[in-house]
PDB file of C-alpha atoms in Angstrom:
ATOM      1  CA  UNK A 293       7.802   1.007  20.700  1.00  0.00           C
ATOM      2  CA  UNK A 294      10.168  -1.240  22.282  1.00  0.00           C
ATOM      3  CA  UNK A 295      10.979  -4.379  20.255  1.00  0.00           C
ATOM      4  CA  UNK A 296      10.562  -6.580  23.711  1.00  0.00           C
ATOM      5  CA  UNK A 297       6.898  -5.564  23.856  1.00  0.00           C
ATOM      6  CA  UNK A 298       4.362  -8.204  22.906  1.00  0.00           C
ATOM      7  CA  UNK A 299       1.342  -7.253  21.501  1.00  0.00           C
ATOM      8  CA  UNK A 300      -1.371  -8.394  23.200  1.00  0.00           C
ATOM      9  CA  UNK A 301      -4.857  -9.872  21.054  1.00  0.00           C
ATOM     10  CA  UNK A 302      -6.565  -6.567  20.818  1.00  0.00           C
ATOM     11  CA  UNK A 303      -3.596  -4.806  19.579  1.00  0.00           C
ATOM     12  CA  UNK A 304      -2.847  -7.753  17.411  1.00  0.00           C
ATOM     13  CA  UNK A 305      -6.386  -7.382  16.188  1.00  0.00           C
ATOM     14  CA  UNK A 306      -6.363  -4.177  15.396  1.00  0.00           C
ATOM     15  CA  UNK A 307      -2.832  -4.133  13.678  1.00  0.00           C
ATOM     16  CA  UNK A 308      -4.022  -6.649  11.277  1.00  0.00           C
ATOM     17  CA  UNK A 309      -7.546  -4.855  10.505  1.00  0.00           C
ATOM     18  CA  UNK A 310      -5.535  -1.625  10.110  1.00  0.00           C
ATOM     19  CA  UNK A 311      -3.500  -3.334   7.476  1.00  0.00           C
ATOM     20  CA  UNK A 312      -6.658  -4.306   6.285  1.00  0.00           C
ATOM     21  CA  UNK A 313      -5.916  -7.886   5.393  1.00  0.00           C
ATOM     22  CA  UNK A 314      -7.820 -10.693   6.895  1.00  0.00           C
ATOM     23  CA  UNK A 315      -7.396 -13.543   9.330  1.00  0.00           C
ATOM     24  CA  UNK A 316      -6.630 -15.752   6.594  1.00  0.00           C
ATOM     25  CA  UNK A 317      -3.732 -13.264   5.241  1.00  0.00           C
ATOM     26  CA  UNK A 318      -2.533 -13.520   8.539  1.00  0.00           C
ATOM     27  CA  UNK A 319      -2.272 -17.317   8.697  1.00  0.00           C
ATOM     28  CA  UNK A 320      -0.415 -17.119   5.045  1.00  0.00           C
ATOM     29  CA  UNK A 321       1.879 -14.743   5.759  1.00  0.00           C
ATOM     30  CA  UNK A 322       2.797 -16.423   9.214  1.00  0.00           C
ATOM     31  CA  UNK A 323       2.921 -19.785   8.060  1.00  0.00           C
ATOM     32  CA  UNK A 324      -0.306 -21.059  10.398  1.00  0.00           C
ATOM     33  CA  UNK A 325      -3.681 -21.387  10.099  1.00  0.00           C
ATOM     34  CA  UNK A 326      -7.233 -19.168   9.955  1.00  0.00           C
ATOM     35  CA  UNK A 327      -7.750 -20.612  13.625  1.00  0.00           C
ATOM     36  CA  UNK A 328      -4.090 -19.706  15.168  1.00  0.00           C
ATOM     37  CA  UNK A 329      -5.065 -16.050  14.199  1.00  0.00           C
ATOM     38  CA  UNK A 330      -8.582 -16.009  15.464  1.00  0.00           C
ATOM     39  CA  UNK A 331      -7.369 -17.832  19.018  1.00  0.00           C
ATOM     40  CA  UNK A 332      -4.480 -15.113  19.047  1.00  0.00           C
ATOM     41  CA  UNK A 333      -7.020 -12.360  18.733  1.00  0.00           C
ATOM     42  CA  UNK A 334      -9.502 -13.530  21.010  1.00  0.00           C
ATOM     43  CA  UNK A 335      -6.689 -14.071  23.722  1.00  0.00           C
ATOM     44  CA  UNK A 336      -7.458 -18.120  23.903  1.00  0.00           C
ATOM     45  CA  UNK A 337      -3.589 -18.721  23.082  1.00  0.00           C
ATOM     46  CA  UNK A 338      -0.430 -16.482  22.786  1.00  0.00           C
ATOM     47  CA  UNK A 339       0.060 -14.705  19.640  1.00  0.00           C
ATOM     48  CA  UNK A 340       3.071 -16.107  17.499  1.00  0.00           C
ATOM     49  CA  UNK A 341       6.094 -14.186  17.176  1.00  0.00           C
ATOM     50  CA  UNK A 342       6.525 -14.533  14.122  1.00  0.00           C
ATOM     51  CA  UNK A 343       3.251 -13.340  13.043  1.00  0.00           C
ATOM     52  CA  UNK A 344       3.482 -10.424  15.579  1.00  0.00           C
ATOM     53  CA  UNK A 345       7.137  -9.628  13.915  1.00  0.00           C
ATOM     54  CA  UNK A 346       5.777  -9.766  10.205  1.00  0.00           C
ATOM     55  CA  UNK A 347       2.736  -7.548  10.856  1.00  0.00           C
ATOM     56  CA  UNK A 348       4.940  -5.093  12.456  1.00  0.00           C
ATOM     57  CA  UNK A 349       7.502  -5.624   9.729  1.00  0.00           C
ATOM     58  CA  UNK A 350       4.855  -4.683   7.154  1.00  0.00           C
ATOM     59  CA  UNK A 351       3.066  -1.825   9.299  1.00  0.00           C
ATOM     60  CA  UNK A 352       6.457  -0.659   9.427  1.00  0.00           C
ATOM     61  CA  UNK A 353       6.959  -0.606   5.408  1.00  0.00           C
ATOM     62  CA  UNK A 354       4.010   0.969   4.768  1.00  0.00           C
ATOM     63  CA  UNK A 355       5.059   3.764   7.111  1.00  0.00           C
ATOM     64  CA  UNK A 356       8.521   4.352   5.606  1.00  0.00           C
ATOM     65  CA  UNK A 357       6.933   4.428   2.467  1.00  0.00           C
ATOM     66  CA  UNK A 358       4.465   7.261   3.023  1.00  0.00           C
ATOM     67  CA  UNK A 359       6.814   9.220   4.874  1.00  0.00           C
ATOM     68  CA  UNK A 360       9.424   8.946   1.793  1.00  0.00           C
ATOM     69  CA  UNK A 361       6.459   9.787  -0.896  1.00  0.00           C
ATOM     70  CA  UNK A 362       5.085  12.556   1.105  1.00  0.00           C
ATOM     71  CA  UNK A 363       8.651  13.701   1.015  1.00  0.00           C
ATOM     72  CA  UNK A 364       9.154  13.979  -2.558  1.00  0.00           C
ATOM     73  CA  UNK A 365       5.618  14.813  -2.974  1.00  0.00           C
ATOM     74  CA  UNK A 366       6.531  17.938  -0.691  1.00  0.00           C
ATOM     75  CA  UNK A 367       9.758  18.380  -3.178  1.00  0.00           C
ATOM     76  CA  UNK A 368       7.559  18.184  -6.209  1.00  0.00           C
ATOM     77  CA  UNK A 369       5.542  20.968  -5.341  1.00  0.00           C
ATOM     78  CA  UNK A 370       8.573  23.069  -4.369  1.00  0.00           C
ATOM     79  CA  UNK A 371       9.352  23.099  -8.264  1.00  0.00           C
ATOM     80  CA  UNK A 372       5.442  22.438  -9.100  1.00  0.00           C
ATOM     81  CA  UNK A 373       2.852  24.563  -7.989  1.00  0.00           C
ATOM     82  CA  UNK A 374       0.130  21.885  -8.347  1.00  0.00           C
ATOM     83  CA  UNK A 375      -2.099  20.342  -5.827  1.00  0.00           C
ATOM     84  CA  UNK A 376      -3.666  17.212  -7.390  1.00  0.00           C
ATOM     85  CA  UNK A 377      -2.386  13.922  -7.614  1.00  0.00           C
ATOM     86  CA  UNK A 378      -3.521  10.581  -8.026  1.00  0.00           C
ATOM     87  CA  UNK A 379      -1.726   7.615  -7.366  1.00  0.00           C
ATOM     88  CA  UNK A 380      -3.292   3.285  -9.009  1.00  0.00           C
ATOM     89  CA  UNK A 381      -4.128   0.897  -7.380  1.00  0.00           C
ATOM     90  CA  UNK A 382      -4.669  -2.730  -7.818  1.00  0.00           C
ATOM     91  CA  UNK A 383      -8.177  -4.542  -8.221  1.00  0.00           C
ATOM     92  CA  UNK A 384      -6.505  -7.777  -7.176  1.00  0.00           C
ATOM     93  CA  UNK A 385      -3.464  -9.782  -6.477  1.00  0.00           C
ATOM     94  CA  UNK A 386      -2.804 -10.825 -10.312  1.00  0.00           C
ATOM     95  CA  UNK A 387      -2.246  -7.429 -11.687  1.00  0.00           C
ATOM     96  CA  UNK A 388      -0.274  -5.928  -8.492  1.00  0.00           C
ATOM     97  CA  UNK A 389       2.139  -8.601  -8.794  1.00  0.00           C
ATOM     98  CA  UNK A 390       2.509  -8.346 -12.402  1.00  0.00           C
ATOM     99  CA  UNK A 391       2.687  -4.597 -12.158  1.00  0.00           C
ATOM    100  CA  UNK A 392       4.959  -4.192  -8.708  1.00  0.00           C
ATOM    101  CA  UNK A 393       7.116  -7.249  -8.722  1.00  0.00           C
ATOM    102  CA  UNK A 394       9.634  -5.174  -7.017  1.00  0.00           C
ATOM    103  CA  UNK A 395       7.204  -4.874  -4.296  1.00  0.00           C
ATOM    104  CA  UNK A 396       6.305  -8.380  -3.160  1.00  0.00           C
ATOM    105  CA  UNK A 397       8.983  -9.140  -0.773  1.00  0.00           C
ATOM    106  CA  UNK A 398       8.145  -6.385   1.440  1.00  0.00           C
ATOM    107  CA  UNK A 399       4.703  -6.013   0.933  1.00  0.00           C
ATOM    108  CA  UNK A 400       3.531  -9.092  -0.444  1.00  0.00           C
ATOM    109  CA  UNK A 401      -0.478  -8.852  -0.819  1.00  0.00           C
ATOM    110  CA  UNK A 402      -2.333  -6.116  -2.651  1.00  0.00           C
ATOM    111  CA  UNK A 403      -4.359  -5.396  -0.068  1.00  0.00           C
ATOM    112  CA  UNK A 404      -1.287  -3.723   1.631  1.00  0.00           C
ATOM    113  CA  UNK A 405      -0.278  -1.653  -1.441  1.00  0.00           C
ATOM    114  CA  UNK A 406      -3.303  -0.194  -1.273  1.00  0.00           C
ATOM    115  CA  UNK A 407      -3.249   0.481   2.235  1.00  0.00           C
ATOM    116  CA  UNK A 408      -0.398   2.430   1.660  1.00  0.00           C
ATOM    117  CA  UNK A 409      -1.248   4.020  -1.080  1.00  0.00           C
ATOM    118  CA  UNK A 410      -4.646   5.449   1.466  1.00  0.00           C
ATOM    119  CA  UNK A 411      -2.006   6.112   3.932  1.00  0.00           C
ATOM    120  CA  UNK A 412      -0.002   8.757   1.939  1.00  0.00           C
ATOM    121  CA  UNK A 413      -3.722  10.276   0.524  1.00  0.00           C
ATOM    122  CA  UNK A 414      -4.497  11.341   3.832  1.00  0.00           C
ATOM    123  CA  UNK A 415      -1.218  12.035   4.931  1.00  0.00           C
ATOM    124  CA  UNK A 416      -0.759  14.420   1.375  1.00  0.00           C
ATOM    125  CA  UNK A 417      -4.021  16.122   2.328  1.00  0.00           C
ATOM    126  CA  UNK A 418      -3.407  16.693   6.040  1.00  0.00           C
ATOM    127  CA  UNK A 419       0.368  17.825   5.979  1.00  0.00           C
ATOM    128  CA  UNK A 420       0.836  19.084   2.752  1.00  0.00           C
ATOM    129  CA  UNK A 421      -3.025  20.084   1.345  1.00  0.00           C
ATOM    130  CA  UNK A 422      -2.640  17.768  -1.717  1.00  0.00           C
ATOM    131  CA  UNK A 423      -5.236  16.244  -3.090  1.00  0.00           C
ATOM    132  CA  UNK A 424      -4.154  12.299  -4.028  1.00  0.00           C
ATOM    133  CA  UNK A 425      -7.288  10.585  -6.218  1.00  0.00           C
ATOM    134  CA  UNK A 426      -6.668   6.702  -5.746  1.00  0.00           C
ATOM    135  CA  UNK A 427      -7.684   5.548  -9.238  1.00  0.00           C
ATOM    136  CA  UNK A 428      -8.041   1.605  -9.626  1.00  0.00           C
ATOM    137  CA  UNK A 429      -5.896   0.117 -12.792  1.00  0.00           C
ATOM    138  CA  UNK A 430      -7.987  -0.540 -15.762  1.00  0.00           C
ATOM    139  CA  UNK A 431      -5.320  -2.961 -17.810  1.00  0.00           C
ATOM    140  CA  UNK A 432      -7.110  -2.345 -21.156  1.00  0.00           C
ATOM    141  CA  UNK A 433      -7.832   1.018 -20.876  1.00  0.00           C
ATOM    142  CA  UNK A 434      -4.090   1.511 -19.808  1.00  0.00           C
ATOM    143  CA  UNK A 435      -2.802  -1.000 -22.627  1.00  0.00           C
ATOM    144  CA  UNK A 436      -4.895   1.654 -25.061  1.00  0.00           C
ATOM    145  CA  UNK A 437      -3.125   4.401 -23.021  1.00  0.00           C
ATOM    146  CA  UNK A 438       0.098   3.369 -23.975  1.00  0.00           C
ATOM    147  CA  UNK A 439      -0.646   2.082 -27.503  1.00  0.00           C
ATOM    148  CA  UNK A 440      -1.813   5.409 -28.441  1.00  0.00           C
ATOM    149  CA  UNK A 441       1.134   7.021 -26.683  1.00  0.00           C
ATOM    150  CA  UNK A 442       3.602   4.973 -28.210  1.00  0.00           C
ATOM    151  CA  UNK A 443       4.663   3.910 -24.193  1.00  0.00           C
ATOM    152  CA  UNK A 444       6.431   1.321 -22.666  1.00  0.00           C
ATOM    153  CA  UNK A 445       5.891  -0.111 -19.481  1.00  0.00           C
ATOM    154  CA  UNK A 446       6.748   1.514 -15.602  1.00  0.00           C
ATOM    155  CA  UNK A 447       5.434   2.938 -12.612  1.00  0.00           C
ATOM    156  CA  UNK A 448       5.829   6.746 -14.464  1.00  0.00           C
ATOM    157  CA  UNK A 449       3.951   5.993 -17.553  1.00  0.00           C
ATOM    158  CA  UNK A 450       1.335   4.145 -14.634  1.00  0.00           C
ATOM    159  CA  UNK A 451       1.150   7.548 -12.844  1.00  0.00           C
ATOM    160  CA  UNK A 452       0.915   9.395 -16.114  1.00  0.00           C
ATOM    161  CA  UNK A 453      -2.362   7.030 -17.052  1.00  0.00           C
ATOM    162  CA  UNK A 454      -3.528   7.876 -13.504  1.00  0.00           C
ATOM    163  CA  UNK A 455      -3.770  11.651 -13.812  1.00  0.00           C
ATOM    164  CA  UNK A 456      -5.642  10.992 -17.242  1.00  0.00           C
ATOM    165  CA  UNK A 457      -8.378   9.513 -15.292  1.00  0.00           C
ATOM    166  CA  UNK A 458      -9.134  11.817 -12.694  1.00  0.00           C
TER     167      UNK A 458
END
């Protein structure tokens, strides 16, 4: 897609409900209001730049990122014959950021981590045949997790907890 190309309100519309965040989200994340994002999407006004550039930004993100997990996913099961994975995800916005800080510049809301994370389960099950299980983070059953482990903290010893769930 050509960078020069607006999006008009449908497409707008439909990039934000695929990033399944809300009008509101929208309004945060492009520093205007719940009614600048409904007028954009019902045509009544032009959309903003910069919330057309920051949607795109983050569609964008999310895109790189599946294609760069469902590459090493593909590696893994070079070495690995299994065909099961599961992946957390985050109940709400407290425990992604305190889990994923290194995540919040470019995909700043939970509700796009996830989104992601759904991204690369059907892309692992459609191109490569893996099953992903998207298992929501329990903090205290993952605390216990650890605890009994004798673990620290980090995304691996996350993914580890994951696969104990499913």
């Amino acid at each position: 897609m050509s960078k020069n190309i607006a999006l008009n309100a449908t497409e707008i519309k439909f990039l934000r409900l695929s990033l399944g965040i809300t009008a509101a989200q929208v309004a945060d994340l492009s520093k205007s209001t719940e009614a600048d994002v409904l007028a954009w999407e019902a045509g009544e006004t032009p959309v903003s730049g910069l919330a057309e550039k920051k949607l795109l930004e983050i569609d964008e993100i999310i895109e790189m990122q599946v294609l760069n997990t469902c590459d090493g996913i593909e590696e893994l099961f070079k070495k690995e014959p299994k065909r099961q994975l599961s992946f957390v995800v985050y109940p709400n916005q407290a425990s992604y950021a305190q889990y994923n800080p290194e995540f919040l510049g470019s995909l700043p809301l939970t509700e796009l981590y996830n989104m992601a994370a759904w991204r690369i389960k059907k892309e692992c099950k459609l191109v490569l045949e893996v099953d992903v299980t998207l298992v929501p983070l329990d903090v205290e059953a993952y605390k216990a997790y650890r605890e009994k482990e004798g673990l620290k903290e980090s995304r691996e010893i996350r993914a580890k907890w994951a696969a104990t769930q499913i």
